[in-house]
Amino acid sequence: MESPYRFLAHTTFREQVEAFLDKHSDHWNALQSKCRQACVDPTNAGETLHGIVHPQLIGKIYKAWVGGRRKFRLVYLFHSGRKVVLPVLITLDLRSNINWNDLPWQEYAEAIYADLTSNNTKAFQDWTDSLTTL
Amino acid sequence: MELAGAENSQKSVCAISADTFRRIYLLAIIAGFSRGVYGGKRLQKVTYLTERKRPSLRPFEFKKYIYGQFSETLEEVKEQLISLGLIAALPLHTSMKMTTKLDDRIGEWLEGGLRYVVTDQQAVASLLESFLAMSPELVSAIRSTIKEFGYLPEQELIERCYDLPEFKKTDFEELLLEANLPAKVETTNLNEDSCEELDMALSPNFIVSMKRIADGLEDSRLDIEKVAKGGVPV
């Protein structure tokens, strides 16, 4: 299986994944499988978020289920021009317990923005080969 | 079979946060004006008059201030809608640019009114469909208030608000109208996906942060070929 896209996991996402696997190790397969789908077919692995007016965001934010409906959410940005899938969040709690406004979005965003624009390659890991050669 | 049918016909309950509800409610009021809301005072007064009809949910509390009925929370939510890009504040032709000079710094601001308009009718319409399904009573209260008061000349609108009996008997900075929104607003008319969608699309924290990352991708100088390989940890 090949992908024309690069699945880039930033430090902030990798830390979330470690916490997720500590808490929900039985969902390792589900997470891996969803990351693979997002890497290979980002526009169909999840649903795009509606009701957005910022032109930079329309059709770029995706949310996907991990472990089935009502379980966990993977949120990623897909930039078709740069051919990049950038996972931003994997929830630790079930959907019904999440307050979307209270998650540390700003912390993630500032860290990712700084590393993208300063070419800090060490802050990212490219998971594409690992996901597509399974 | 009958049992299964009965289960299927039961509507499940889902909820959106009170913050989301306030945002979509104020958005519904602003969108209710066909050419936008002329002035912040008008927005405050029309919202007050809507809630004065005592709908079962009252999102904003109002106090008596210099310009009459005023809600600080409403001002905050208005700024959030601007940051979400859902509304824009355009200067009215009556507004004037004011300047002040302190030491070597010059400050500039606009005084004399702004018009609040919806930026993207289509995107807002899809959000408001959910609001209509969730709270038809409030939508009806908004429509009738805008029809009755929304287009009055500003001075007349203010005078009518000052003439209200509760306003006359309330002291300065005292509460005029109490909000009664629970932390989570439940509904059976939307499914869980729609509630989640509203909470995400109307979260300034989420949207502004995602925009920052999208900007980062646009401006990216990352040399992807030099990024180390890895995978989901085992």
mmCIF file of C-alpha atoms in Angstrom:
data_model
loop_
_atom_site.group_PDB
_atom_site.id
_atom_site.type_symbol
_atom_site.label_atom_id
_atom_site.label_comp_id
_atom_site.label_asym_id
_atom_site.label_seq_id
_atom_site.Cartn_x
_atom_site.Cartn_y
_atom_site.Cartn_z
ATOM 1 C CA MET A 1 0.000 0.000 0.000
ATOM 2 C CA GLU A 2 1.384 3.371 -0.959
ATOM 3 C CA SER A 3 0.388 6.893 -0.184
ATOM 4 C CA PRO A 4 1.096 10.113 -2.055
ATOM 5 C CA TYR A 5 0.838 11.905 1.289
ATOM 6 C CA ARG A 6 3.197 12.225 4.245
ATOM 7 C CA PHE A 7 1.783 11.490 7.692
ATOM 8 C CA LEU A 8 3.749 13.804 9.981
ATOM 9 C CA ALA A 9 3.403 13.192 13.715
ATOM 10 C CA HIS A 10 4.489 16.187 15.760
ATOM 11 C CA THR A 11 5.865 15.812 19.304
ATOM 12 C CA THR A 12 2.571 17.064 20.761
ATOM 13 C CA PHE A 13 0.677 14.311 18.947
ATOM 14 C CA ARG A 14 3.195 11.594 19.823
ATOM 15 C CA GLU A 15 2.869 12.499 23.498
ATOM 16 C CA GLN A 16 -0.894 12.176 23.209
ATOM 17 C CA VAL A 17 -0.530 8.801 21.507
ATOM 18 C CA GLU A 18 1.674 7.523 24.345
ATOM 19 C CA ALA A 19 -0.873 8.675 26.919
ATOM 20 C CA PHE A 20 -3.652 7.116 24.845
ATOM 21 C CA LEU A 21 -1.869 3.768 24.637
ATOM 22 C CA ASP A 22 -1.118 3.825 28.371
ATOM 23 C CA LYS A 23 -4.790 4.238 29.068
ATOM 24 C CA HIS A 24 -6.346 2.281 26.214
ATOM 25 C CA SER A 25 -3.742 -0.256 25.106
ATOM 26 C CA ASP A 26 -6.529 -2.480 23.738
ATOM 27 C CA HIS A 27 -7.164 0.203 21.088
ATOM 28 C CA TRP A 28 -3.641 0.089 19.632
ATOM 29 C CA ASN A 29 -4.871 -1.654 16.480
ATOM 30 C CA ALA A 30 -7.773 0.732 16.062
ATOM 31 C CA LEU A 31 -5.515 3.770 16.326
ATOM 32 C CA GLN A 32 -2.939 2.325 13.960
ATOM 33 C CA SER A 33 -5.638 1.392 11.472
ATOM 34 C CA LYS A 34 -7.227 4.851 11.538
ATOM 35 C CA CYS A 35 -3.855 6.570 11.143
ATOM 36 C CA ARG A 36 -3.194 4.339 8.126
ATOM 37 C CA GLN A 37 -6.547 5.260 6.565
ATOM 38 C CA ALA A 38 -5.884 8.952 7.190
ATOM 39 C CA CYS A 39 -2.457 8.601 5.604
ATOM 40 C CA VAL A 40 -3.640 6.743 2.502
ATOM 41 C CA ASP A 41 -7.067 8.286 1.954
ATOM 42 C CA PRO A 42 -7.356 11.387 4.154
ATOM 43 C CA THR A 43 -10.568 12.733 2.672
ATOM 44 C CA ASN A 44 -12.456 9.478 3.240
ATOM 45 C CA ALA A 45 -10.900 8.307 6.509
ATOM 46 C CA GLY A 46 -12.866 10.944 8.409
ATOM 47 C CA GLU A 47 -15.516 13.582 7.981
ATOM 48 C CA THR A 48 -14.705 17.159 7.200
ATOM 49 C CA LEU A 49 -15.933 19.752 9.682
ATOM 50 C CA HIS A 50 -18.802 21.913 8.417
ATOM 51 C CA GLY A 51 -19.887 25.392 9.453
ATOM 52 C CA ILE A 52 -16.426 26.884 8.976
ATOM 53 C CA VAL A 53 -15.947 30.173 7.178
ATOM 54 C CA HIS A 54 -12.186 30.721 7.302
ATOM 55 C CA PRO A 55 -11.058 30.008 3.712
ATOM 56 C CA GLN A 56 -7.767 28.543 5.018
ATOM 57 C CA LEU A 57 -9.710 25.886 6.914
ATOM 58 C CA ILE A 58 -12.583 24.909 4.644
ATOM 59 C CA GLY A 59 -12.258 21.234 3.770
ATOM 60 C CA LYS A 60 -9.027 20.823 5.726
ATOM 61 C CA ILE A 61 -10.151 19.783 9.214
ATOM 62 C CA TYR A 62 -11.128 16.135 9.558
ATOM 63 C CA LYS A 63 -12.428 14.104 12.474
ATOM 64 C CA ALA A 64 -12.396 10.335 12.486
ATOM 65 C CA TRP A 65 -13.516 7.627 14.860
ATOM 66 C CA VAL A 66 -11.023 5.401 16.632
ATOM 67 C CA GLY A 67 -12.450 2.220 18.143
ATOM 68 C CA GLY A 68 -15.910 2.726 16.710
ATOM 69 C CA ARG A 69 -18.616 5.332 17.085
ATOM 70 C CA ARG A 70 -18.966 6.949 20.503
ATOM 71 C CA LYS A 71 -15.375 6.032 21.348
ATOM 72 C CA PHE A 72 -12.376 8.231 20.569
ATOM 73 C CA ARG A 73 -11.748 11.026 18.120
ATOM 74 C CA LEU A 74 -8.754 11.581 15.882
ATOM 75 C CA VAL A 75 -8.587 15.141 14.541
ATOM 76 C CA TYR A 76 -6.213 15.923 11.682
ATOM 77 C CA LEU A 77 -5.481 18.601 9.135
ATOM 78 C CA PHE A 78 -5.061 17.634 5.530
ATOM 79 C CA HIS A 79 -3.213 19.989 3.180
ATOM 80 C CA SER A 80 -3.665 18.661 -0.339
ATOM 81 C CA GLY A 81 -1.243 21.185 -1.844
ATOM 82 C CA ARG A 82 1.617 20.173 0.411
ATOM 83 C CA LYS A 83 0.433 16.539 0.431
ATOM 84 C CA VAL A 84 0.621 16.426 4.196
ATOM 85 C CA VAL A 85 -1.603 14.798 6.806
ATOM 86 C CA LEU A 86 -0.981 16.374 10.190
ATOM 87 C CA PRO A 87 -2.663 14.658 13.137
ATOM 88 C CA VAL A 88 -3.417 17.122 15.911
ATOM 89 C CA LEU A 89 -5.471 15.293 18.516
ATOM 90 C CA ILE A 90 -6.383 11.857 19.760
ATOM 91 C CA THR A 91 -8.888 12.100 22.588
ATOM 92 C CA LEU A 92 -8.187 10.266 25.816
ATOM 93 C CA ASP A 93 -11.797 10.296 26.949
ATOM 94 C CA LEU A 94 -14.972 9.086 25.363
ATOM 95 C CA ARG A 95 -16.687 11.605 23.157
ATOM 96 C CA SER A 96 -19.534 12.211 25.586
ATOM 97 C CA ASN A 97 -17.065 13.485 28.204
ATOM 98 C CA ILE A 98 -15.190 15.939 26.015
ATOM 99 C CA ASN A 99 -15.462 19.688 26.229
ATOM 100 C CA TRP A 100 -14.028 20.732 22.870
ATOM 101 C CA ASN A 101 -13.330 24.274 23.930
ATOM 102 C CA ASP A 102 -11.259 23.221 26.951
ATOM 103 C CA LEU A 103 -8.674 21.091 25.164
ATOM 104 C CA PRO A 104 -5.152 22.622 24.892
ATOM 105 C CA TRP A 105 -5.538 23.506 21.201
ATOM 106 C CA GLN A 106 -3.571 26.707 21.488
ATOM 107 C CA GLU A 107 -0.622 24.941 23.074
ATOM 108 C CA TYR A 108 -0.554 22.368 20.259
ATOM 109 C CA ALA A 109 -1.017 25.021 17.583
ATOM 110 C CA GLU A 110 1.769 27.299 18.756
ATOM 111 C CA ALA A 111 4.234 24.407 19.060
ATOM 112 C CA ILE A 112 3.356 23.003 15.623
ATOM 113 C CA TYR A 113 3.398 26.424 13.961
ATOM 114 C CA ALA A 114 6.816 27.274 15.430
ATOM 115 C CA ASP A 115 8.352 23.956 14.333
ATOM 116 C CA LEU A 116 6.835 24.086 10.836
ATOM 117 C CA THR A 117 8.038 27.588 10.137
ATOM 118 C CA SER A 118 11.502 27.161 11.653
ATOM 119 C CA ASN A 119 12.240 23.864 9.848
ATOM 120 C CA ASN A 120 12.622 22.033 13.134
ATOM 121 C CA THR A 121 12.632 18.566 11.579
ATOM 122 C CA LYS A 122 13.417 16.953 14.951
ATOM 123 C CA ALA A 123 9.966 17.873 16.241
ATOM 124 C CA PHE A 124 8.291 15.641 13.646
ATOM 125 C CA GLN A 125 8.297 11.954 12.778
ATOM 126 C CA ASP A 126 7.247 10.687 9.393
ATOM 127 C CA TRP A 127 4.980 7.701 10.010
ATOM 128 C CA THR A 128 4.104 7.161 6.345
ATOM 129 C CA ASP A 129 6.313 4.139 5.633
ATOM 130 C CA SER A 130 5.461 2.457 8.908
ATOM 131 C CA LEU A 131 1.733 2.895 8.297
ATOM 132 C CA THR A 132 1.715 1.855 4.667
ATOM 133 C CA THR A 133 3.978 -1.187 4.875
ATOM 134 C CA LEU A 134 1.832 -2.985 7.465
ATOM 135 C CA MET B 1 -39.776 -6.897 16.854
ATOM 136 C CA GLU B 2 -42.112 -4.513 18.603
ATOM 137 C CA LEU B 3 -39.553 -3.878 21.298
ATOM 138 C CA ALA B 4 -36.872 -3.130 18.749
ATOM 139 C CA GLY B 5 -39.244 -0.771 16.957
ATOM 140 C CA ALA B 6 -40.039 1.026 20.183
ATOM 141 C CA GLU B 7 -36.343 1.414 20.926
ATOM 142 C CA ASN B 8 -35.688 2.837 17.488
ATOM 143 C CA SER B 9 -38.498 5.339 17.786
ATOM 144 C CA GLN B 10 -37.035 6.728 21.038
ATOM 145 C CA LYS B 11 -35.072 9.898 20.468
ATOM 146 C CA SER B 12 -31.719 10.005 22.184
ATOM 147 C CA VAL B 13 -30.598 13.014 24.158
ATOM 148 C CA CYS B 14 -27.435 14.878 23.253
ATOM 149 C CA ALA B 15 -26.083 18.203 24.442
ATOM 150 C CA ILE B 16 -24.045 21.216 23.455
ATOM 151 C CA SER B 17 -22.120 23.411 25.861
ATOM 152 C CA ALA B 18 -23.664 26.593 27.222
ATOM 153 C CA ASP B 19 -20.893 28.579 25.506
ATOM 154 C CA THR B 20 -21.782 27.063 22.142
ATOM 155 C CA PHE B 21 -25.452 27.773 22.745
ATOM 156 C CA ARG B 22 -24.750 31.443 23.525
ATOM 157 C CA ARG B 23 -22.693 31.792 20.349
ATOM 158 C CA ILE B 24 -25.276 30.275 18.067
ATOM 159 C CA TYR B 25 -28.073 32.221 19.760
ATOM 160 C CA LEU B 26 -26.324 35.559 19.229
ATOM 161 C CA LEU B 27 -25.460 34.517 15.695
ATOM 162 C CA ALA B 28 -29.166 33.805 15.096
ATOM 163 C CA ILE B 29 -30.068 37.314 16.298
ATOM 164 C CA ILE B 30 -27.481 38.987 14.065
ATOM 165 C CA ALA B 31 -28.486 36.825 11.098
ATOM 166 C CA GLY B 32 -32.125 37.779 11.741
ATOM 167 C CA PHE B 33 -31.371 41.305 10.506
ATOM 168 C CA SER B 34 -31.410 41.204 6.730
ATOM 169 C CA ARG B 35 -28.745 43.922 6.364
ATOM 170 C CA GLY B 36 -26.912 43.427 9.629
ATOM 171 C CA VAL B 37 -27.353 45.021 13.038
ATOM 172 C CA TYR B 38 -26.780 48.759 13.058
ATOM 173 C CA GLY B 39 -24.897 49.419 16.290
ATOM 174 C CA GLY B 40 -23.889 47.529 19.389
ATOM 175 C CA LYS B 41 -26.600 49.209 21.458
ATOM 176 C CA ARG B 42 -29.269 47.904 19.100
ATOM 177 C CA LEU B 43 -27.861 44.399 19.407
ATOM 178 C CA GLN B 44 -27.889 44.633 23.188
ATOM 179 C CA LYS B 45 -31.434 45.991 23.317
ATOM 180 C CA VAL B 46 -32.923 43.505 20.855
ATOM 181 C CA THR B 47 -31.297 40.616 22.730
ATOM 182 C CA TYR B 48 -32.643 41.973 26.003
ATOM 183 C CA LEU B 49 -36.133 42.353 24.571
ATOM 184 C CA THR B 50 -35.992 38.791 23.245
ATOM 185 C CA GLU B 51 -35.075 37.401 26.648
ATOM 186 C CA ARG B 52 -37.610 39.644 28.337
ATOM 187 C CA LYS B 53 -40.278 37.512 26.684
ATOM 188 C CA ARG B 54 -39.197 34.863 29.180
ATOM 189 C CA PRO B 55 -38.405 32.004 26.853
ATOM 190 C CA SER B 56 -37.531 28.848 28.761
ATOM 191 C CA LEU B 57 -33.815 29.380 28.021
ATOM 192 C CA ARG B 58 -32.236 32.776 28.661
ATOM 193 C CA PRO B 59 -28.561 32.775 27.610
ATOM 194 C CA PHE B 60 -27.468 36.235 28.790
ATOM 195 C CA GLU B 61 -27.849 38.142 31.998
ATOM 196 C CA PHE B 62 -28.431 41.894 31.780
ATOM 197 C CA LYS B 63 -27.587 44.709 34.159
ATOM 198 C CA LYS B 64 -28.456 48.369 34.189
ATOM 199 C CA TYR B 65 -25.547 50.425 32.917
ATOM 200 C CA ILE B 66 -24.908 53.875 31.432
ATOM 201 C CA TYR B 67 -26.400 52.910 28.080
ATOM 202 C CA GLY B 68 -29.276 50.992 29.626
ATOM 203 C CA GLN B 69 -29.724 47.218 29.488
ATOM 204 C CA PHE B 70 -26.300 45.700 28.968
ATOM 205 C CA SER B 71 -24.746 42.229 29.025
ATOM 206 C CA GLU B 72 -20.989 41.866 29.377
ATOM 207 C CA THR B 73 -21.194 38.239 28.318
ATOM 208 C CA LEU B 74 -22.901 39.278 25.110
ATOM 209 C CA GLU B 75 -19.972 41.578 24.316
ATOM 210 C CA GLU B 76 -17.552 38.703 24.858
ATOM 211 C CA VAL B 77 -19.567 36.341 22.685
ATOM 212 C CA LYS B 78 -19.774 38.983 19.943
ATOM 213 C CA GLU B 79 -15.968 39.164 19.905
ATOM 214 C CA GLN B 80 -15.804 35.369 19.750
ATOM 215 C CA LEU B 81 -18.086 35.331 16.693
ATOM 216 C CA ILE B 82 -15.762 37.851 15.052
ATOM 217 C CA SER B 83 -12.717 35.665 15.845
ATOM 218 C CA LEU B 84 -14.548 32.670 14.367
ATOM 219 C CA GLY B 85 -15.015 34.726 11.191
ATOM 220 C CA LEU B 86 -18.786 34.234 11.350
ATOM 221 C CA ILE B 87 -19.576 37.928 11.697
ATOM 222 C CA ALA B 88 -17.762 41.111 10.803
ATOM 223 C CA ALA B 89 -17.938 44.550 12.399
ATOM 224 C CA LEU B 90 -18.076 47.225 9.717
ATOM 225 C CA PRO B 91 -17.802 50.942 10.520
ATOM 226 C CA LEU B 92 -21.015 52.905 9.984
ATOM 227 C CA HIS B 93 -20.870 56.076 7.922
ATOM 228 C CA THR B 94 -21.506 57.968 11.173
ATOM 229 C CA SER B 95 -18.387 56.608 12.843
ATOM 230 C CA MET B 96 -15.368 58.816 13.404
ATOM 231 C CA LYS B 97 -11.726 57.943 13.787
ATOM 232 C CA MET B 98 -10.471 59.140 17.173
ATOM 233 C CA THR B 99 -6.795 59.520 18.016
ATOM 234 C CA THR B 100 -4.907 60.067 21.205
ATOM 235 C CA LYS B 101 -1.259 60.767 21.833
ATOM 236 C CA LEU B 102 0.530 59.541 24.918
ATOM 237 C CA ASP B 103 4.284 60.160 25.011
ATOM 238 C CA ASP B 104 5.399 59.089 21.517
ATOM 239 C CA ARG B 105 2.598 56.598 20.987
ATOM 240 C CA ILE B 106 -0.501 57.350 18.980
ATOM 241 C CA GLY B 107 -3.655 55.346 19.574
ATOM 242 C CA GLU B 108 -6.514 55.182 17.077
ATOM 243 C CA TRP B 109 -10.012 53.798 17.396
ATOM 244 C CA LEU B 110 -13.447 54.173 15.864
ATOM 245 C CA GLU B 111 -16.295 55.766 17.708
ATOM 246 C CA GLY B 112 -19.875 56.214 16.614
ATOM 247 C CA GLY B 113 -21.047 52.797 15.659
ATOM 248 C CA LEU B 114 -20.432 49.561 13.873
ATOM 249 C CA ARG B 115 -22.656 47.370 11.756
ATOM 250 C CA TYR B 116 -22.521 43.664 12.562
ATOM 251 C CA VAL B 117 -23.033 41.452 9.549
ATOM 252 C CA VAL B 118 -22.914 37.746 8.841
ATOM 253 C CA THR B 119 -19.900 36.995 6.637
ATOM 254 C CA ASP B 120 -20.963 33.764 4.983
ATOM 255 C CA GLN B 121 -24.711 33.278 4.624
ATOM 256 C CA GLN B 122 -24.414 29.668 3.514
ATOM 257 C CA ALA B 123 -22.185 28.486 6.362
ATOM 258 C CA VAL B 124 -24.249 30.381 8.918
ATOM 259 C CA ALA B 125 -27.502 29.003 7.505
ATOM 260 C CA SER B 126 -26.312 25.448 8.090
ATOM 261 C CA LEU B 127 -25.427 26.288 11.711
ATOM 262 C CA LEU B 128 -28.759 28.019 12.252
ATOM 263 C CA GLU B 129 -30.692 25.030 10.939
ATOM 264 C CA SER B 130 -29.372 23.123 13.934
ATOM 265 C CA PHE B 131 -30.354 25.970 16.241
ATOM 266 C CA LEU B 132 -33.875 26.018 14.836
ATOM 267 C CA ALA B 133 -34.190 22.281 15.438
ATOM 268 C CA MET B 134 -32.845 22.690 18.933
ATOM 269 C CA SER B 135 -34.764 25.693 20.156
ATOM 270 C CA PRO B 136 -37.738 26.693 17.989
ATOM 271 C CA GLU B 137 -39.134 28.721 20.892
ATOM 272 C CA LEU B 138 -36.100 31.022 21.000
ATOM 273 C CA VAL B 139 -36.028 31.339 17.221
ATOM 274 C CA SER B 140 -39.663 32.421 17.295
ATOM 275 C CA ALA B 141 -38.920 34.936 20.102
ATOM 276 C CA ILE B 142 -35.993 36.345 18.104
ATOM 277 C CA ARG B 143 -38.079 36.760 14.953
ATOM 278 C CA SER B 144 -40.960 38.518 16.673
ATOM 279 C CA THR B 145 -38.619 40.832 18.617
ATOM 280 C CA ILE B 146 -36.708 41.856 15.516
ATOM 281 C CA LYS B 147 -39.972 42.472 13.697
ATOM 282 C CA GLU B 148 -41.331 44.616 16.535
ATOM 283 C CA PHE B 149 -38.218 46.491 17.673
ATOM 284 C CA GLY B 150 -35.289 45.670 15.420
ATOM 285 C CA TYR B 151 -35.733 48.448 12.884
ATOM 286 C CA LEU B 152 -36.870 51.282 15.156
ATOM 287 C CA PRO B 153 -34.713 54.420 15.048
ATOM 288 C CA GLU B 154 -32.016 53.966 17.694
ATOM 289 C CA GLN B 155 -33.207 56.808 19.886
ATOM 290 C CA GLU B 156 -36.758 55.463 19.941
ATOM 291 C CA LEU B 157 -35.522 51.963 20.710
ATOM 292 C CA ILE B 158 -33.473 53.273 23.629
ATOM 293 C CA GLU B 159 -36.341 55.365 24.969
ATOM 294 C CA ARG B 160 -38.687 52.401 24.850
ATOM 295 C CA CYS B 161 -36.156 50.301 26.736
ATOM 296 C CA TYR B 162 -35.712 53.056 29.352
ATOM 297 C CA ASP B 163 -39.492 53.197 29.784
ATOM 298 C CA LEU B 164 -39.758 49.572 30.808
ATOM 299 C CA PRO B 165 -41.015 49.301 34.414
ATOM 300 C CA GLU B 166 -38.233 46.966 35.587
ATOM 301 C CA PHE B 167 -35.632 49.375 34.225
ATOM 302 C CA LYS B 168 -37.068 52.314 36.132
ATOM 303 C CA LYS B 169 -37.144 50.504 39.442
ATOM 304 C CA THR B 170 -33.674 48.909 39.144
ATOM 305 C CA ASP B 171 -30.563 50.614 40.536
ATOM 306 C CA PHE B 172 -27.442 51.290 38.491
ATOM 307 C CA GLU B 173 -25.281 48.167 37.986
ATOM 308 C CA GLU B 174 -28.026 45.962 39.424
ATOM 309 C CA LEU B 175 -29.345 42.842 37.722
ATOM 310 C CA LEU B 176 -32.247 43.326 35.328
ATOM 311 C CA LEU B 177 -32.585 39.860 33.888
ATOM 312 C CA GLU B 178 -31.014 36.654 35.077
ATOM 313 C CA ALA B 179 -29.605 34.038 32.703
ATOM 314 C CA ASN B 180 -30.693 30.466 33.283
ATOM 315 C CA LEU B 181 -28.606 28.417 30.891
ATOM 316 C CA PRO B 182 -27.387 25.053 32.240
ATOM 317 C CA ALA B 183 -23.741 24.068 31.641
ATOM 318 C CA LYS B 184 -24.943 21.619 28.973
ATOM 319 C CA VAL B 185 -28.033 22.335 26.901
ATOM 320 C CA GLU B 186 -29.764 19.093 26.034
ATOM 321 C CA THR B 187 -31.825 18.369 22.970
ATOM 322 C CA THR B 188 -33.586 15.421 21.389
ATOM 323 C CA ASN B 189 -33.891 17.138 18.013
ATOM 324 C CA LEU B 190 -30.244 16.797 17.025
ATOM 325 C CA ASN B 191 -28.066 13.726 16.946
ATOM 326 C CA GLU B 192 -24.745 13.418 18.745
ATOM 327 C CA ASP B 193 -22.750 14.123 15.588
ATOM 328 C CA SER B 194 -24.578 17.405 15.016
ATOM 329 C CA CYS B 195 -24.027 18.491 18.627
ATOM 330 C CA GLU B 196 -20.326 17.686 18.381
ATOM 331 C CA GLU B 197 -20.105 19.524 15.078
ATOM 332 C CA LEU B 198 -21.622 22.647 16.652
ATOM 333 C CA ASP B 199 -19.311 22.494 19.672
ATOM 334 C CA MET B 200 -16.267 22.250 17.405
ATOM 335 C CA ALA B 201 -17.240 24.721 14.688
ATOM 336 C CA LEU B 202 -18.255 27.312 17.294
ATOM 337 C CA SER B 203 -15.222 26.928 19.557
ATOM 338 C CA PRO B 204 -12.929 29.956 19.075
ATOM 339 C CA ASN B 205 -10.150 28.117 20.889
ATOM 340 C CA PHE B 206 -10.325 25.235 18.429
ATOM 341 C CA ILE B 207 -10.893 27.200 15.219
ATOM 342 C CA VAL B 208 -8.280 29.894 15.886
ATOM 343 C CA SER B 209 -5.729 27.200 16.803
ATOM 344 C CA MET B 210 -6.466 25.118 13.707
ATOM 345 C CA LYS B 211 -6.123 28.233 11.602
ATOM 346 C CA ARG B 212 -2.717 28.814 13.177
ATOM 347 C CA ILE B 213 -1.622 25.312 12.188
ATOM 348 C CA ALA B 214 -3.032 25.740 8.676
ATOM 349 C CA ASP B 215 -1.089 29.009 8.400
ATOM 350 C CA GLY B 216 1.983 27.108 9.567
ATOM 351 C CA LEU B 217 1.497 24.564 6.791
ATOM 352 C CA GLU B 218 1.110 27.360 4.247
ATOM 353 C CA ASP B 219 4.273 29.091 5.468
ATOM 354 C CA SER B 220 6.078 25.828 6.183
ATOM 355 C CA ARG B 221 9.822 25.691 5.668
ATOM 356 C CA LEU B 222 9.970 22.095 6.846
ATOM 357 C CA ASP B 223 12.284 19.883 4.834
ATOM 358 C CA ILE B 224 10.138 16.760 4.928
ATOM 359 C CA GLU B 225 12.865 14.569 3.419
ATOM 360 C CA LYS B 226 14.968 15.216 6.536
ATOM 361 C CA VAL B 227 12.232 14.236 8.994
ATOM 362 C CA ALA B 228 13.088 10.984 10.795
ATOM 363 C CA LYS B 229 10.939 7.915 10.151
ATOM 364 C CA GLY B 230 8.786 6.491 12.908
ATOM 365 C CA GLY B 231 5.478 4.839 13.689
ATOM 366 C CA VAL B 232 2.771 4.282 16.263
ATOM 367 C CA PRO B 233 4.671 3.112 19.374
ATOM 368 C CA VAL B 234 4.218 -0.547 20.315
#
